[in-house]
Short mmCIF file of C-alpha atoms and ligand atoms in Angstrom, two decimals:
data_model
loop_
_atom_site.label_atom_id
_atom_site.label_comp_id
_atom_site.label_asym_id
_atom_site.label_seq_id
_atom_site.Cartn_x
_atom_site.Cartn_y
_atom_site.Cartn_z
CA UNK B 11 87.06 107.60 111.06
CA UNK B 12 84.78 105.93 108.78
CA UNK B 13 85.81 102.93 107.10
CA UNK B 14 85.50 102.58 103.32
CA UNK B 15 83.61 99.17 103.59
CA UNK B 16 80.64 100.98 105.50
CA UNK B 17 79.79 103.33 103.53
CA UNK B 18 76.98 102.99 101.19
CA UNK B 19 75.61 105.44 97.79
CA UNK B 20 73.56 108.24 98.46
CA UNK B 21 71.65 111.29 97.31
CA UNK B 22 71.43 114.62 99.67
CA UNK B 23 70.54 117.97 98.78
CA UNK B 24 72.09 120.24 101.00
CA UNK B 25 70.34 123.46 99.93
CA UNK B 26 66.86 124.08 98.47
CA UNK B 27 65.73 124.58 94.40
CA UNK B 28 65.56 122.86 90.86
CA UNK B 29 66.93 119.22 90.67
CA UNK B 30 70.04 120.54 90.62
CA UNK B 31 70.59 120.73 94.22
CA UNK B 32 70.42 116.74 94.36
CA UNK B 33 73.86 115.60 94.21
CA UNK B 34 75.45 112.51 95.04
CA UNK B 35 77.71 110.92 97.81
CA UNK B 36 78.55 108.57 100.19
CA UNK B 37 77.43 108.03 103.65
CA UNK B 38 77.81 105.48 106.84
CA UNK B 39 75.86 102.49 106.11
CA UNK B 40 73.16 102.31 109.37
CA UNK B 41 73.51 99.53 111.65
CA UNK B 42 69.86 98.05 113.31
CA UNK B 43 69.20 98.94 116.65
CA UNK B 44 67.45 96.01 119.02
CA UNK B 45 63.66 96.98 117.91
CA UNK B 46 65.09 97.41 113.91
CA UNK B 47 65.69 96.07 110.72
CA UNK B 48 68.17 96.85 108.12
CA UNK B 49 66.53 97.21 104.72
CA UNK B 50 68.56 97.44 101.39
CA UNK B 51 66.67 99.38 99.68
CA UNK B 52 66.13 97.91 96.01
CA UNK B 53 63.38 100.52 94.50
CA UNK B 54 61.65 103.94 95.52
CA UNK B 55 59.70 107.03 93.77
CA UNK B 56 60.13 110.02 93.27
CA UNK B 57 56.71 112.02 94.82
CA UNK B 58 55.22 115.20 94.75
CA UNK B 59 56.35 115.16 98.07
CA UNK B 60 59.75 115.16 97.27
CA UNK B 61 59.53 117.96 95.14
CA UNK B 62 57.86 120.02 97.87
CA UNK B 63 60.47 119.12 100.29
CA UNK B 64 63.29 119.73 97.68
CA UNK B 65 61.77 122.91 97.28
CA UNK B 66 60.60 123.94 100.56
CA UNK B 67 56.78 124.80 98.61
CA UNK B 68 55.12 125.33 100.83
CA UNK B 69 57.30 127.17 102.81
CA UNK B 70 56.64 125.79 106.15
CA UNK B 71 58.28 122.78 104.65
CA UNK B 72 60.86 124.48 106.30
CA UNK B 73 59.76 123.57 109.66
CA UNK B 74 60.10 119.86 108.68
CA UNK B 75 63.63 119.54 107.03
CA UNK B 76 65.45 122.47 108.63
CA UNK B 77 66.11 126.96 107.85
CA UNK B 78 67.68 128.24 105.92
CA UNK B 79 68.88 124.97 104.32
CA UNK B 80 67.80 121.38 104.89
CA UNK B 81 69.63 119.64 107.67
CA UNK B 82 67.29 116.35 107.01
CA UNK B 83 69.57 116.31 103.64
CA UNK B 84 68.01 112.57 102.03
CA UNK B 85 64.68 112.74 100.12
CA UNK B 86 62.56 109.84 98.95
CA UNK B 87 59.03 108.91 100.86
CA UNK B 88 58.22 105.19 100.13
CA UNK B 89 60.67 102.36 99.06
CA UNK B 90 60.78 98.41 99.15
CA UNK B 91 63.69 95.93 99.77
CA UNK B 92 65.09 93.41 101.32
CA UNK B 93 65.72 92.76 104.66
CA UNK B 94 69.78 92.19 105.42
CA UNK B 95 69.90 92.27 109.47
CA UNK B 96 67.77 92.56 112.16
CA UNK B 97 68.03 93.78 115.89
CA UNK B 98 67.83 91.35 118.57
CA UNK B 99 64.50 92.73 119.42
CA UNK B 100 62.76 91.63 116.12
CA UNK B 101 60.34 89.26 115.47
CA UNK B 102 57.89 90.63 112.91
CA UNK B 103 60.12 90.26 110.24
CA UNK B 104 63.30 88.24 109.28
CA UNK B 105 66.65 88.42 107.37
CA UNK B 106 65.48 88.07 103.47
CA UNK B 107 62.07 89.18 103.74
CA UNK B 108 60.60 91.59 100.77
CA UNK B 109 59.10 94.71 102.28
CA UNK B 110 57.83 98.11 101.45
CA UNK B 111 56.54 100.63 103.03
CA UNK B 112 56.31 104.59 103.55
CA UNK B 113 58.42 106.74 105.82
CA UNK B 114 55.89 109.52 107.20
CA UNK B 115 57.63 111.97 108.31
CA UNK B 116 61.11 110.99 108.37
CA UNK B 117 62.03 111.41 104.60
CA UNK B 118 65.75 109.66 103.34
CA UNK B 119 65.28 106.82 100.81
CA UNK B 120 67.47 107.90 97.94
CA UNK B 121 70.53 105.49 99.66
CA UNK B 122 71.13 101.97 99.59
CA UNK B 123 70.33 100.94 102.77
CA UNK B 124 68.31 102.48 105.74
CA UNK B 125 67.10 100.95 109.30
CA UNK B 126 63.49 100.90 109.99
CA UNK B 127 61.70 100.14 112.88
CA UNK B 128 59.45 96.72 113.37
CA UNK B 129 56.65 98.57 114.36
CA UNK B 130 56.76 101.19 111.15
CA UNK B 131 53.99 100.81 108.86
CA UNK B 132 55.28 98.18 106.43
CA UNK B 133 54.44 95.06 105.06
CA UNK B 134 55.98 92.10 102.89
CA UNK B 135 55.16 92.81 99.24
CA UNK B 136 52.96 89.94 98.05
CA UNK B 137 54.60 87.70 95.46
CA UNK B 138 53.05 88.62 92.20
CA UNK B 139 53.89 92.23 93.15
CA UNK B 140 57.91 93.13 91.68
CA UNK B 141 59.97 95.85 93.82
CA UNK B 142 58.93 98.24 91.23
CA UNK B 143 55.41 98.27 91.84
CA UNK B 144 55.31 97.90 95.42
CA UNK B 145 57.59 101.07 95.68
CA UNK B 146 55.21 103.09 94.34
CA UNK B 147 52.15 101.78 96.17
CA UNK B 148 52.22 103.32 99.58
CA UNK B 149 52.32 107.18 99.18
CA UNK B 150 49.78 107.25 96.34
CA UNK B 151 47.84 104.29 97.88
CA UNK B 152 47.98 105.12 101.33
CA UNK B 153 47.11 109.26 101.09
CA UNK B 154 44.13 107.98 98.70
CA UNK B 155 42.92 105.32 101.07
CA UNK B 156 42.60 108.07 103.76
CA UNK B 157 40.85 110.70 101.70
CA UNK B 158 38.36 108.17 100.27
CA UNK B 159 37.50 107.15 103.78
CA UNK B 160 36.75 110.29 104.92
CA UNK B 161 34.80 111.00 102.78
CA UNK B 162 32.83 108.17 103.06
CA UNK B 163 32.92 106.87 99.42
CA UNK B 164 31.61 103.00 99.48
CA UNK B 165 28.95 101.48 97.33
CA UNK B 166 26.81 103.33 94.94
CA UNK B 167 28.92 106.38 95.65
CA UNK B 168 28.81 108.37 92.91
CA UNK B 169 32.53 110.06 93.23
CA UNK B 170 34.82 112.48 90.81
CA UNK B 171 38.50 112.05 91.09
CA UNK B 172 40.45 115.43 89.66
CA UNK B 173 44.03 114.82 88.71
CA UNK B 174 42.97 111.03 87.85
CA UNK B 175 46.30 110.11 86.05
CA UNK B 176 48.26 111.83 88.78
CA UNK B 177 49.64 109.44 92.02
CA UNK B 178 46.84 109.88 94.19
CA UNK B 179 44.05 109.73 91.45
CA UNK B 180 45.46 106.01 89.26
CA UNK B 181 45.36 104.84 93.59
CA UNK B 182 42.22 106.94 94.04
CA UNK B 183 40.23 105.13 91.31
CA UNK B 184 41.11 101.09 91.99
CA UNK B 185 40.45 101.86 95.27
CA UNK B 186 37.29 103.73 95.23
CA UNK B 187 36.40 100.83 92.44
CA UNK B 188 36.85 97.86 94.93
CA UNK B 189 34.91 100.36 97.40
CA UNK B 190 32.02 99.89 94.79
CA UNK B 191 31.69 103.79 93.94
CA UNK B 192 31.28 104.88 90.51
CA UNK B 193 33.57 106.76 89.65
CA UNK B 194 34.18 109.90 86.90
CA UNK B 195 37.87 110.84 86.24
CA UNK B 196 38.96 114.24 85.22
CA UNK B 197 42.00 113.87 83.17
CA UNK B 198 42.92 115.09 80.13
CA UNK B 199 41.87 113.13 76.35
CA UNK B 200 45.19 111.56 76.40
CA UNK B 201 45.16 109.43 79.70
CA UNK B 202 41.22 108.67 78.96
CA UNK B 203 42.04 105.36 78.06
CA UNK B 204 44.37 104.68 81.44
CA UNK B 205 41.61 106.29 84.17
CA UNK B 206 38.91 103.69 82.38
CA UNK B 207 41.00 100.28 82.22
CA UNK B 208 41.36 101.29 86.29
CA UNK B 209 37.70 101.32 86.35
CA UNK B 210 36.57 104.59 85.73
CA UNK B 211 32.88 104.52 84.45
CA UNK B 212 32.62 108.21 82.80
CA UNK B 213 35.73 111.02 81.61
CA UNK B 214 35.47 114.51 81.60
CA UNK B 215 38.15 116.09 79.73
CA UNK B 216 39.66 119.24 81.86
CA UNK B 217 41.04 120.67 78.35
CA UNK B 218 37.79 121.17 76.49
CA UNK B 219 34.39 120.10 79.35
CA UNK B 220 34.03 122.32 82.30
CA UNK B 221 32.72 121.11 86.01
CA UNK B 222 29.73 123.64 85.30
CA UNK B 223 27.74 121.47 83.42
CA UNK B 224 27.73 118.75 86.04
CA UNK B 225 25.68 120.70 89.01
CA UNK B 226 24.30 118.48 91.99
CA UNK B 227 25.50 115.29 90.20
CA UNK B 228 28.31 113.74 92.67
CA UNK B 229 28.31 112.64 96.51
CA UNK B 230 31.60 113.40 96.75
CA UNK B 231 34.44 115.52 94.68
CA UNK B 232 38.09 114.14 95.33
CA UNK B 233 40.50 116.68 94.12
CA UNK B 234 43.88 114.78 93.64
CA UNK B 235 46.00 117.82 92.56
CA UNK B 236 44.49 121.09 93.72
CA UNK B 237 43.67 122.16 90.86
CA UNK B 238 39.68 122.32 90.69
CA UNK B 239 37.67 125.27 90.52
CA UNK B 240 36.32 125.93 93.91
CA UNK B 241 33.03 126.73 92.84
CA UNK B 242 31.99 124.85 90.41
CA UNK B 243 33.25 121.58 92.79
CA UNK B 244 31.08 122.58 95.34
CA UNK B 245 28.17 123.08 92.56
CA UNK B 246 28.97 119.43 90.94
CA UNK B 247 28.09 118.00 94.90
CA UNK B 248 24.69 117.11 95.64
CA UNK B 249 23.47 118.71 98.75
CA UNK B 250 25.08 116.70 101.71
CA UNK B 251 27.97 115.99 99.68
CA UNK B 252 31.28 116.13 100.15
CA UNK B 253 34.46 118.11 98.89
CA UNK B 254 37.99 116.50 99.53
CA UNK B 255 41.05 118.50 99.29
CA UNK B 256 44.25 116.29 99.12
CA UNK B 257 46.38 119.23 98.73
CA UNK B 258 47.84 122.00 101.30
CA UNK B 259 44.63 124.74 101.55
CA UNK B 260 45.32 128.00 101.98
CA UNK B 261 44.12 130.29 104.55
CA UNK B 262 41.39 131.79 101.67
CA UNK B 263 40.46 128.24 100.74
CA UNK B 264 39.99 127.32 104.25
CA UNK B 265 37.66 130.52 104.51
CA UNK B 266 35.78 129.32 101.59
CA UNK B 267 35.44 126.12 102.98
CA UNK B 268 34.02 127.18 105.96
CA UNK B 269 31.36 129.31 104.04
CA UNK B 270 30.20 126.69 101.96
CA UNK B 271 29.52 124.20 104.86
CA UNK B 272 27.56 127.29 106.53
CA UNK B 273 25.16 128.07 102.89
CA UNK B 274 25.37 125.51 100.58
CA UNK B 275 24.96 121.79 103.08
CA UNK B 276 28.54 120.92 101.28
CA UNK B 277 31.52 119.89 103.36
CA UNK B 278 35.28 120.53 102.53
CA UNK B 279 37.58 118.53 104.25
CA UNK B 280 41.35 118.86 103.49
CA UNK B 281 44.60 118.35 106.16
CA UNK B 282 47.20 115.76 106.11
CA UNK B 283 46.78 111.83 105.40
CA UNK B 284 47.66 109.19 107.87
CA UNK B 285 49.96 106.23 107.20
CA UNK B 286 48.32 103.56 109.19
CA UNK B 287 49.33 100.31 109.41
CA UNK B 288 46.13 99.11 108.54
CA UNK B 289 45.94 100.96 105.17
CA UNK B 290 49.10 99.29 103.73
CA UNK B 291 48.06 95.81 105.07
CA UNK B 292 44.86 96.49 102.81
CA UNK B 293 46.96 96.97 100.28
CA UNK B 294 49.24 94.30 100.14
CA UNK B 295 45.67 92.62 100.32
CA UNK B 296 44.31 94.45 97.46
CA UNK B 297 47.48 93.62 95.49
CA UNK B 298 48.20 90.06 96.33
CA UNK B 299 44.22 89.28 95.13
CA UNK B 300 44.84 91.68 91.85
CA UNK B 301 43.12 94.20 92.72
CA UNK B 302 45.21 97.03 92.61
CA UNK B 303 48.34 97.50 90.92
CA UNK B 304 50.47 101.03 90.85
CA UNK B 305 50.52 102.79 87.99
CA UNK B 306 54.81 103.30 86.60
CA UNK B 307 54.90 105.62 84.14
CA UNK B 308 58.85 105.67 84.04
CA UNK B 309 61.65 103.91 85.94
CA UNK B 310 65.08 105.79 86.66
CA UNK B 311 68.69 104.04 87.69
CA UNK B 312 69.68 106.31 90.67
CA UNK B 313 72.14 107.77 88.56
CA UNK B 314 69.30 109.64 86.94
CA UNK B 315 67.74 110.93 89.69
CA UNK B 316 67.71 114.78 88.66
CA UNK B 317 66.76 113.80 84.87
CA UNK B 318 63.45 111.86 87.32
CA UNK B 319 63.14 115.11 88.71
CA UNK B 320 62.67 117.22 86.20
CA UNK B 321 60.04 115.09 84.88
CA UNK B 322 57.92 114.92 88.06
CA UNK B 323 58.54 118.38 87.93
CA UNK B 324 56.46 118.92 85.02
CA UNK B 325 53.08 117.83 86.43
CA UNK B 326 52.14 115.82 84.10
CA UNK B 327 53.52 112.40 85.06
CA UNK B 328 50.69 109.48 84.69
CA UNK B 329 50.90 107.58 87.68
CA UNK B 330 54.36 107.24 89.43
CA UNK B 331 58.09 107.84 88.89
CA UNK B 332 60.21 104.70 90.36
CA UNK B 333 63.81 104.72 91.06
CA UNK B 334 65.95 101.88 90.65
CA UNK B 335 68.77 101.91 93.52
N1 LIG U 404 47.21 115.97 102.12
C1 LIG U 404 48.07 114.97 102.10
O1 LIG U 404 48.30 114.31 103.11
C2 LIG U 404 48.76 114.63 100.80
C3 LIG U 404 49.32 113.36 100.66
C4 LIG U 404 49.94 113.06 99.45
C5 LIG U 404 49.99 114.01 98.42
N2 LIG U 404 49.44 115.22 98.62
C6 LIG U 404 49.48 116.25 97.56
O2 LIG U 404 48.77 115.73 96.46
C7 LIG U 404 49.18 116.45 95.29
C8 LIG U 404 49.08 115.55 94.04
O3 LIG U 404 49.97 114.58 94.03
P1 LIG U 404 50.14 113.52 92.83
O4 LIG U 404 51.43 112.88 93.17
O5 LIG U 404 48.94 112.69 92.65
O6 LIG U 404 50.31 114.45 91.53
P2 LIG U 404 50.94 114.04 90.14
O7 LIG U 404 51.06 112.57 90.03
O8 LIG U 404 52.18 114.83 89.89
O9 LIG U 404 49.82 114.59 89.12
C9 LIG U 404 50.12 114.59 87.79
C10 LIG U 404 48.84 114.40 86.98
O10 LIG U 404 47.99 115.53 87.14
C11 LIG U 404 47.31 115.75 85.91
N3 LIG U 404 46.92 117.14 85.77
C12 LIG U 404 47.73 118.22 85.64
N4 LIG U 404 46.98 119.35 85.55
C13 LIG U 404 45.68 118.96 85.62
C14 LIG U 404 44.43 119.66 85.62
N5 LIG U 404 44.38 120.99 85.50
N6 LIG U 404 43.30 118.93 85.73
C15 LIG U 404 43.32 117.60 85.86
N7 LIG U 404 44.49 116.87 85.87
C16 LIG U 404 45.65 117.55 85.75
C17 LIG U 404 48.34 115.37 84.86
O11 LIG U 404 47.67 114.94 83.69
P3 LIG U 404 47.89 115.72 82.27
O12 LIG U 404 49.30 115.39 81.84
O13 LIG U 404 46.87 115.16 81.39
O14 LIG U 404 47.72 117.18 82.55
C18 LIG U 404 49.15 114.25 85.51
O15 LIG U 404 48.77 112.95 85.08
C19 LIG U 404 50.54 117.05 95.61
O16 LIG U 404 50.40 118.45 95.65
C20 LIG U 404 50.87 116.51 97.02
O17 LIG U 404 51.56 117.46 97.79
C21 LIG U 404 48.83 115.55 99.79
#
């Protein structure tokens, strides 16, 4: 039987749909293996991530939290906290330490405390950085830094970001900044002002301007949201250039992609982001010098977490949703 004292605030959903399925409860508090540490967990997001996995879109999200309802019942994808224990095994980090970090593919940070191990992607959060912001850097951060290396944005790149204001595109632009690309946001009028103080040199406004009129002008089109027209992305690349897809392609798009590379010299590349370790060390690095700060658009007590929800759910978040635990 569990004991009252060990048990520790949660949120599960225990079948899939709106953000009414989140609901909340109380579970055993984890205890740190030898190779672990316990974190308690002090901030985390809420992701378009979460909202896929909440509800199972794509489908084949399935595969990952469990049919015909989740059995992996905790969402949440990144947090940051404090270390309370650690395992006897553990010398990377020690009792007190700030951290953050993402948790791949082992979702559950909507709870108060959670055991990690040392050799997980995470880093202390550099002191000028509150438990806010460093929530919210890895998943936008981290997919970014992947995409823009593929790619191979660096200086003198002359790079779009679609979805700018979004997660991936307020990380997308810092980081393709300090990569020393020049960078065009698409975004719409009223976050014009947001993608430039992040360094964006040029707007295009996806309510009224159209990628038409921009044929052979980028090396490389990063589409943050899925939402640019094929088409006229692979007619805005200069020949060579290249056509990042941060989100899920579909069989047809895949097709498409394939024919392009064949006729026009453009490449698509799409497919999942890694969470190295190396990516958050940058950065922490990034951070600590001021060089890259996440975007909070709102911050939510835990209590709130559905109300967060709904407003992620509505696309048009700028930058991330943080939750307060
Ligand atoms: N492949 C991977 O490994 C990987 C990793 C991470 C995430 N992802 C995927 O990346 C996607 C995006 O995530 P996110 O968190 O960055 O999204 P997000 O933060 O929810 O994006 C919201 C932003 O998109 C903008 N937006 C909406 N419609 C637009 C349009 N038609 N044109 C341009 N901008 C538009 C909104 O601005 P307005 O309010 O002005 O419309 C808003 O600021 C998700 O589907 C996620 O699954 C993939």
């Amino acid at each position: 039987m569990i004991k009252i004292g060990f048990l520790m605030k949660a949120v599960v959903y225990r079948k899939y749909g709106g953000p009414e399925v989140l609901e909340f409860t109380e579970l055993p508090k984890p205890q740190p293996k030898e190779n672990e540490i316990l974190v308690k967990i002090i901030a985390t997001t809420v992701t378009t991530a979460d909202l896929r996995m909440r509800k199972a879109d794509p489908f084949m999200v399935k595969f990952l939290m469990g049919f015909p309802n989740p059995k992996k019942q905790v969402l949440g994808t990144e947090f940051s906290g404090i270390v309370e224990a650690v395992g006897s095994g553990v010398t990377r980090f020690k009792v007190n330490d700030r951290v953050y970090g993402p948790v791949g593919f082992k979702p559950g940070t909507y709870l108060e405390y959670r055991c990690f191990s040392q050799d997980s992607p995470l880093s202390l959060i550099p002191e000028n950085v509150s438990f806010e912001e460093a929530a919210a850097i890895p998943f936008g951060g981290m997919s970014s830094l992947y995409f823009l290396k593929k790619g191979n944005v660096g200086k003198g790149t002359r790079l779009l970001i679609y979805g700018a204001s979004g997660c991936l595109g307020t990380a997308a632009i810092q980081l393709a900044v300090n990569m020393g690309a020049d960078v065009t946001a698409v975004c719409s009028g009223k976050n014009e002002e947001l993608v430039k103080s992040l360094g964006a040199k040029a707007v295009i406004d996806y309510t009224k301007d159209s990628l038409k009129f921009y044929p052979g002008v980028f090396d490389v089109v990063y589409d943050t949201i899925g939402k640019s027209p094929f088409d006229e992305s692979i007619k805005a690349l200069k020949k060579g250039g290249i056509y990042l897809r941060a989100v899920h392609m579909s069989p047809g798009v895949i097709f498409r992609g394939i024919r392009a590379g064949l006729t026009s010299g453009r490449k698509v590349i799409g497919g999942t982001a890694s969470e190295l370790p190396e990516y958050i060390d940058h950065l922490s690095e990034l951070a600590a010098g001021g060089k890259y700060k996440a975007v909070i658009d709102k911050i939510y007590p835990l209590s709130e977490i559905r109300e967060a929800h709904k407003y992620v759910d509505s696309g048009h978040k700028r930058g991330n949703v943080v939750i307060k635990i």
